């Protein structure tokens, strides 16, 4: 029975991890070299991707994204962070996969590391994505400041690319390469194979059967 319980715990581990996710890639530890203002007239889209072609065959649930911010200027409001796809063959942000939710205990105006939680967003190897930041106010009223460093971050499968786009309206984008790389961390969880759920169901059924036998 003890061994069976251990097996169940191992099988359920991906489900336990889903709540907080696994740190897949981060450049938060790099020394900041610059920052850029975020407002409704100053959008920033930082590219990232997961290597395809057999390097990683997992599909992931995105759990959260952390941004490193400098203290804001003026009186900005409603820093919004979303995940966009990149069109096939490369290019600016195209399809909005969904907005993330700010952790209520954090204040983007004060700066530091802020966490935005995700729900229902899937990351597929071989595809490219953007973390897109904007706000409800113009930078003339006040601006959030996203810190940046240099060079891409590559952990072997997940990559924070040395490509970003900026826009004044979220529709017309300007590309910049090999300069600023905006600082962030991405947490995600591999989606369990269907076989894991099947084995888990069988294991739980066996535990129930053993308890029924003992009660008789």
PDB file of N, CA, C and O in Angstrom, residues 98-140:
ATOM      1  N   UNK A  98      -4.762  36.141 -24.936  1.00  0.00           N
ATOM      2  CA  UNK A  98      -5.436  36.449 -23.681  1.00  0.00           C
ATOM      3  C   UNK A  98      -4.616  37.356 -22.796  1.00  0.00           C
ATOM      4  O   UNK A  98      -3.378  37.373 -22.849  1.00  0.00           O
ATOM      5  N   UNK A  99      -5.316  38.136 -21.983  1.00  0.00           N
ATOM      6  CA  UNK A  99      -4.662  39.020 -21.017  1.00  0.00           C
ATOM      7  C   UNK A  99      -4.367  38.257 -19.731  1.00  0.00           C
ATOM      8  O   UNK A  99      -5.107  37.343 -19.348  1.00  0.00           O
ATOM      9  N   UNK A 100      -3.282  38.621 -19.067  1.00  0.00           N
ATOM     10  CA  UNK A 100      -2.908  38.021 -17.792  1.00  0.00           C
ATOM     11  C   UNK A 100      -3.465  38.883 -16.652  1.00  0.00           C
ATOM     12  O   UNK A 100      -3.859  40.030 -16.859  1.00  0.00           O
ATOM     13  N   UNK A 101      -3.459  38.299 -15.452  1.00  0.00           N
ATOM     14  CA  UNK A 101      -4.047  38.974 -14.288  1.00  0.00           C
ATOM     15  C   UNK A 101      -2.958  39.346 -13.297  1.00  0.00           C
ATOM     16  O   UNK A 101      -2.190  38.478 -12.859  1.00  0.00           O
ATOM     17  N   UNK A 102      -2.896  40.606 -12.930  1.00  0.00           N
ATOM     18  CA  UNK A 102      -1.886  41.066 -11.980  1.00  0.00           C
ATOM     19  C   UNK A 102      -2.115  40.456 -10.612  1.00  0.00           C
ATOM     20  O   UNK A 102      -3.251  40.437 -10.105  1.00  0.00           O
ATOM     21  N   UNK A 103      -1.036  39.956  -9.999  1.00  0.00           N
ATOM     22  CA  UNK A 103      -1.103  39.513  -8.607  1.00  0.00           C
ATOM     23  C   UNK A 103      -1.488  40.706  -7.734  1.00  0.00           C
ATOM     24  O   UNK A 103      -0.835  41.743  -7.750  1.00  0.00           O
ATOM     25  N   UNK A 104      -2.576  40.559  -6.998  1.00  0.00           N
ATOM     26  CA  UNK A 104      -3.165  41.694  -6.278  1.00  0.00           C
ATOM     27  C   UNK A 104      -2.261  42.281  -5.200  1.00  0.00           C
ATOM     28  O   UNK A 104      -2.489  43.410  -4.752  1.00  0.00           O
ATOM     29  N   UNK A 105      -1.237  41.529  -4.783  1.00  0.00           N
ATOM     30  CA  UNK A 105      -0.351  42.024  -3.727  1.00  0.00           C
ATOM     31  C   UNK A 105       0.789  42.881  -4.275  1.00  0.00           C
ATOM     32  O   UNK A 105       1.615  43.367  -3.503  1.00  0.00           O
ATOM     33  N   UNK A 106       0.843  43.078  -5.592  1.00  0.00           N
ATOM     34  CA  UNK A 106       1.970  43.768  -6.207  1.00  0.00           C
ATOM     35  C   UNK A 106       1.549  45.090  -6.826  1.00  0.00           C
ATOM     36  O   UNK A 106       0.413  45.248  -7.271  1.00  0.00           O
ATOM     37  N   UNK A 107       2.485  46.027  -6.863  1.00  0.00           N
ATOM     38  CA  UNK A 107       2.209  47.375  -7.349  1.00  0.00           C
ATOM     39  C   UNK A 107       3.192  47.720  -8.473  1.00  0.00           C
ATOM     40  O   UNK A 107       4.363  48.013  -8.213  1.00  0.00           O
ATOM     41  N   UNK A 108       2.742  47.713  -9.730  1.00  0.00           N
ATOM     42  CA  UNK A 108       3.649  48.038 -10.838  1.00  0.00           C
ATOM     43  C   UNK A 108       4.214  49.453 -10.771  1.00  0.00           C
ATOM     44  O   UNK A 108       5.281  49.721 -11.312  1.00  0.00           O
ATOM     45  N   UNK A 109       3.485  50.366 -10.103  1.00  0.00           N
ATOM     46  CA  UNK A 109       3.972  51.751 -10.016  1.00  0.00           C
ATOM     47  C   UNK A 109       5.250  51.824  -9.184  1.00  0.00           C
ATOM     48  O   UNK A 109       6.169  52.584  -9.498  1.00  0.00           O
ATOM     49  N   UNK A 110       5.323  51.016  -8.139  1.00  0.00           N
ATOM     50  CA  UNK A 110       6.500  51.035  -7.269  1.00  0.00           C
ATOM     51  C   UNK A 110       7.725  50.419  -7.927  1.00  0.00           C
ATOM     52  O   UNK A 110       8.856  50.692  -7.533  1.00  0.00           O
ATOM     53  N   UNK A 111       7.518  49.577  -8.931  1.00  0.00           N
ATOM     54  CA  UNK A 111       8.636  48.907  -9.575  1.00  0.00           C
ATOM     55  C   UNK A 111       9.002  47.615  -8.882  1.00  0.00           C
ATOM     56  O   UNK A 111       8.335  47.159  -7.956  1.00  0.00           O
ATOM     57  N   UNK A 112      10.075  46.982  -9.345  1.00  0.00           N
ATOM     58  CA  UNK A 112      10.467  45.668  -8.839  1.00  0.00           C
ATOM     59  C   UNK A 112       9.875  44.572  -9.708  1.00  0.00           C
ATOM     60  O   UNK A 112       9.406  44.814 -10.825  1.00  0.00           O
ATOM     61  N   UNK A 113       9.880  43.348  -9.192  1.00  0.00           N
ATOM     62  CA  UNK A 113       9.340  42.205  -9.927  1.00  0.00           C
ATOM     63  C   UNK A 113       7.842  42.110  -9.659  1.00  0.00           C
ATOM     64  O   UNK A 113       7.418  42.041  -8.508  1.00  0.00           O
ATOM     65  N   UNK A 114       7.057  42.117 -10.720  1.00  0.00           N
ATOM     66  CA  UNK A 114       5.608  41.976 -10.594  1.00  0.00           C
ATOM     67  C   UNK A 114       5.177  40.721 -11.354  1.00  0.00           C
ATOM     68  O   UNK A 114       5.740  40.389 -12.403  1.00  0.00           O
ATOM     69  N   UNK A 115       4.177  40.036 -10.814  1.00  0.00           N
ATOM     70  CA  UNK A 115       3.713  38.770 -11.372  1.00  0.00           C
ATOM     71  C   UNK A 115       2.331  38.925 -11.984  1.00  0.00           C
ATOM     72  O   UNK A 115       1.425  39.478 -11.371  1.00  0.00           O
ATOM     73  N   UNK A 116       2.198  38.409 -13.199  1.00  0.00           N
ATOM     74  CA  UNK A 116       0.910  38.345 -13.887  1.00  0.00           C
ATOM     75  C   UNK A 116       0.574  36.875 -14.129  1.00  0.00           C
ATOM     76  O   UNK A 116       1.363  36.140 -14.740  1.00  0.00           O
ATOM     77  N   UNK A 117      -0.583  36.447 -13.644  1.00  0.00           N
ATOM     78  CA  UNK A 117      -0.995  35.048 -13.738  1.00  0.00           C
ATOM     79  C   UNK A 117      -1.785  34.798 -15.012  1.00  0.00           C
ATOM     80  O   UNK A 117      -2.552  35.652 -15.474  1.00  0.00           O
ATOM     81  N   UNK A 118      -1.604  33.593 -15.567  1.00  0.00           N
ATOM     82  CA  UNK A 118      -2.263  33.219 -16.820  1.00  0.00           C
ATOM     83  C   UNK A 118      -3.297  32.138 -16.567  1.00  0.00           C
ATOM     84  O   UNK A 118      -3.221  31.395 -15.587  1.00  0.00           O
ATOM     85  N   UNK A 119      -4.247  32.036 -17.477  1.00  0.00           N
ATOM     86  CA  UNK A 119      -5.258  30.987 -17.424  1.00  0.00           C
ATOM     87  C   UNK A 119      -5.693  30.644 -18.840  1.00  0.00           C
ATOM     88  O   UNK A 119      -6.075  31.532 -19.606  1.00  0.00           O
ATOM     89  N   UNK A 120      -5.614  29.355 -19.168  1.00  0.00           N
ATOM     90  CA  UNK A 120      -6.123  28.894 -20.460  1.00  0.00           C
ATOM     91  C   UNK A 120      -5.258  29.227 -21.652  1.00  0.00           C
ATOM     92  O   UNK A 120      -5.740  29.178 -22.793  1.00  0.00           O
ATOM     93  N   UNK A 121      -3.984  29.552 -21.441  1.00  0.00           N
ATOM     94  CA  UNK A 121      -3.077  29.864 -22.547  1.00  0.00           C
ATOM     95  C   UNK A 121      -2.082  28.719 -22.713  1.00  0.00           C
ATOM     96  O   UNK A 121      -1.416  28.317 -21.766  1.00  0.00           O
ATOM     97  N   UNK A 122      -2.003  28.199 -23.927  1.00  0.00           N
ATOM     98  CA  UNK A 122      -1.148  27.051 -24.233  1.00  0.00           C
ATOM     99  C   UNK A 122       0.044  27.502 -25.064  1.00  0.00           C
ATOM    100  O   UNK A 122      -0.105  28.272 -26.011  1.00  0.00           O
ATOM    101  N   UNK A 123       1.226  27.002 -24.690  1.00  0.00           N
ATOM    102  CA  UNK A 123       2.469  27.302 -25.412  1.00  0.00           C
ATOM    103  C   UNK A 123       2.928  26.029 -26.123  1.00  0.00           C
ATOM    104  O   UNK A 123       3.091  24.973 -25.483  1.00  0.00           O
ATOM    105  N   UNK A 124       3.156  26.139 -27.426  1.00  0.00           N
ATOM    106  CA  UNK A 124       3.498  24.973 -28.255  1.00  0.00           C
ATOM    107  C   UNK A 124       4.912  25.149 -28.814  1.00  0.00           C
ATOM    108  O   UNK A 124       5.220  26.207 -29.390  1.00  0.00           O
ATOM    109  N   UNK A 125       5.797  24.151 -28.653  1.00  0.00           N
ATOM    110  CA  UNK A 125       7.148  24.240 -29.222  1.00  0.00           C
ATOM    111  C   UNK A 125       7.104  24.471 -30.730  1.00  0.00           C
ATOM    112  O   UNK A 125       6.227  23.966 -31.423  1.00  0.00           O
ATOM    113  N   UNK A 126       8.063  25.249 -31.198  1.00  0.00           N
ATOM    114  CA  UNK A 126       8.141  25.550 -32.623  1.00  0.00           C
ATOM    115  C   UNK A 126       7.382  26.799 -33.012  1.00  0.00           C
ATOM    116  O   UNK A 126       7.519  27.285 -34.136  1.00  0.00           O
ATOM    117  N   UNK A 127       6.565  27.327 -32.093  1.00  0.00           N
ATOM    118  CA  UNK A 127       5.838  28.572 -32.346  1.00  0.00           C
ATOM    119  C   UNK A 127       6.498  29.723 -31.599  1.00  0.00           C
ATOM    120  O   UNK A 127       7.168  29.505 -30.595  1.00  0.00           O
ATOM    121  N   UNK A 128       6.288  30.928 -32.090  1.00  0.00           N
ATOM    122  CA  UNK A 128       6.852  32.111 -31.443  1.00  0.00           C
ATOM    123  C   UNK A 128       5.731  32.930 -30.813  1.00  0.00           C
ATOM    124  O   UNK A 128       4.598  32.957 -31.307  1.00  0.00           O
ATOM    125  N   UNK A 129       6.065  33.601 -29.703  1.00  0.00           N
ATOM    126  CA  UNK A 129       5.082  34.346 -28.929  1.00  0.00           C
ATOM    127  C   UNK A 129       5.674  35.684 -28.496  1.00  0.00           C
ATOM    128  O   UNK A 129       6.882  35.897 -28.570  1.00  0.00           O
ATOM    129  N   UNK A 130       4.792  36.552 -28.016  1.00  0.00           N
ATOM    130  CA  UNK A 130       5.211  37.827 -27.449  1.00  0.00           C
ATOM    131  C   UNK A 130       4.537  38.045 -26.103  1.00  0.00           C
ATOM    132  O   UNK A 130       3.365  37.713 -25.927  1.00  0.00           O
ATOM    133  N   UNK A 131       5.292  38.617 -25.167  1.00  0.00           N
ATOM    134  CA  UNK A 131       4.702  39.221 -23.980  1.00  0.00           C
ATOM    135  C   UNK A 131       4.503  40.690 -24.321  1.00  0.00           C
ATOM    136  O   UNK A 131       5.475  41.414 -24.565  1.00  0.00           O
ATOM    137  N   UNK A 132       3.244  41.126 -24.379  1.00  0.00           N
ATOM    138  CA  UNK A 132       2.908  42.478 -24.823  1.00  0.00           C
ATOM    139  C   UNK A 132       2.414  43.290 -23.636  1.00  0.00           C
ATOM    140  O   UNK A 132       1.501  42.868 -22.915  1.00  0.00           O
ATOM    141  N   UNK A 133       3.021  44.450 -23.432  1.00  0.00           N
ATOM    142  CA  UNK A 133       2.654  45.329 -22.312  1.00  0.00           C
ATOM    143  C   UNK A 133       2.158  46.669 -22.837  1.00  0.00           C
ATOM    144  O   UNK A 133       2.762  47.263 -23.736  1.00  0.00           O
ATOM    145  N   UNK A 134       1.050  47.132 -22.260  1.00  0.00           N
ATOM    146  CA  UNK A 134       0.527  48.458 -22.555  1.00  0.00           C
ATOM    147  C   UNK A 134      -0.165  48.979 -21.290  1.00  0.00           C
ATOM    148  O   UNK A 134      -0.091  48.342 -20.240  1.00  0.00           O
ATOM    149  N   UNK A 135      -0.801  50.123 -21.373  1.00  0.00           N
ATOM    150  CA  UNK A 135      -1.457  50.704 -20.189  1.00  0.00           C
ATOM    151  C   UNK A 135      -2.672  51.510 -20.634  1.00  0.00           C
ATOM    152  O   UNK A 135      -2.903  51.715 -21.833  1.00  0.00           O
ATOM    153  N   UNK A 136      -3.444  51.969 -19.650  1.00  0.00           N
ATOM    154  CA  UNK A 136      -4.663  52.713 -19.952  1.00  0.00           C
ATOM    155  C   UNK A 136      -4.402  54.195 -20.190  1.00  0.00           C
ATOM    156  O   UNK A 136      -5.246  54.899 -20.733  1.00  0.00           O
ATOM    157  N   UNK A 137      -3.218  54.665 -19.801  1.00  0.00           N
ATOM    158  CA  UNK A 137      -2.908  56.099 -19.872  1.00  0.00           C
ATOM    159  C   UNK A 137      -1.735  56.349 -20.817  1.00  0.00           C
ATOM    160  O   UNK A 137      -0.903  55.472 -21.050  1.00  0.00           O
ATOM    161  N   UNK A 138      -1.672  57.553 -21.344  1.00  0.00           N
ATOM    162  CA  UNK A 138      -0.565  57.930 -22.219  1.00  0.00           C
ATOM    163  C   UNK A 138       0.684  58.200 -21.388  1.00  0.00           C
ATOM    164  O   UNK A 138       0.602  58.506 -20.193  1.00  0.00           O
ATOM    165  N   UNK A 139       1.841  58.134 -22.028  1.00  0.00           N
ATOM    166  CA  UNK A 139       3.091  58.352 -21.292  1.00  0.00           C
ATOM    167  C   UNK A 139       3.240  59.817 -20.878  1.00  0.00           C
ATOM    168  O   UNK A 139       4.035  60.127 -19.994  1.00  0.00           O
ATOM    169  N   UNK A 140       2.469  60.710 -21.500  1.00  0.00           N
ATOM    170  CA  UNK A 140       2.490  62.112 -21.057  1.00  0.00           C
ATOM    171  C   UNK A 140       1.866  62.238 -19.664  1.00  0.00           C
ATOM    172  O   UNK A 140       2.277  63.093 -18.871  1.00  0.00           O
TER     173      UNK A 140
END
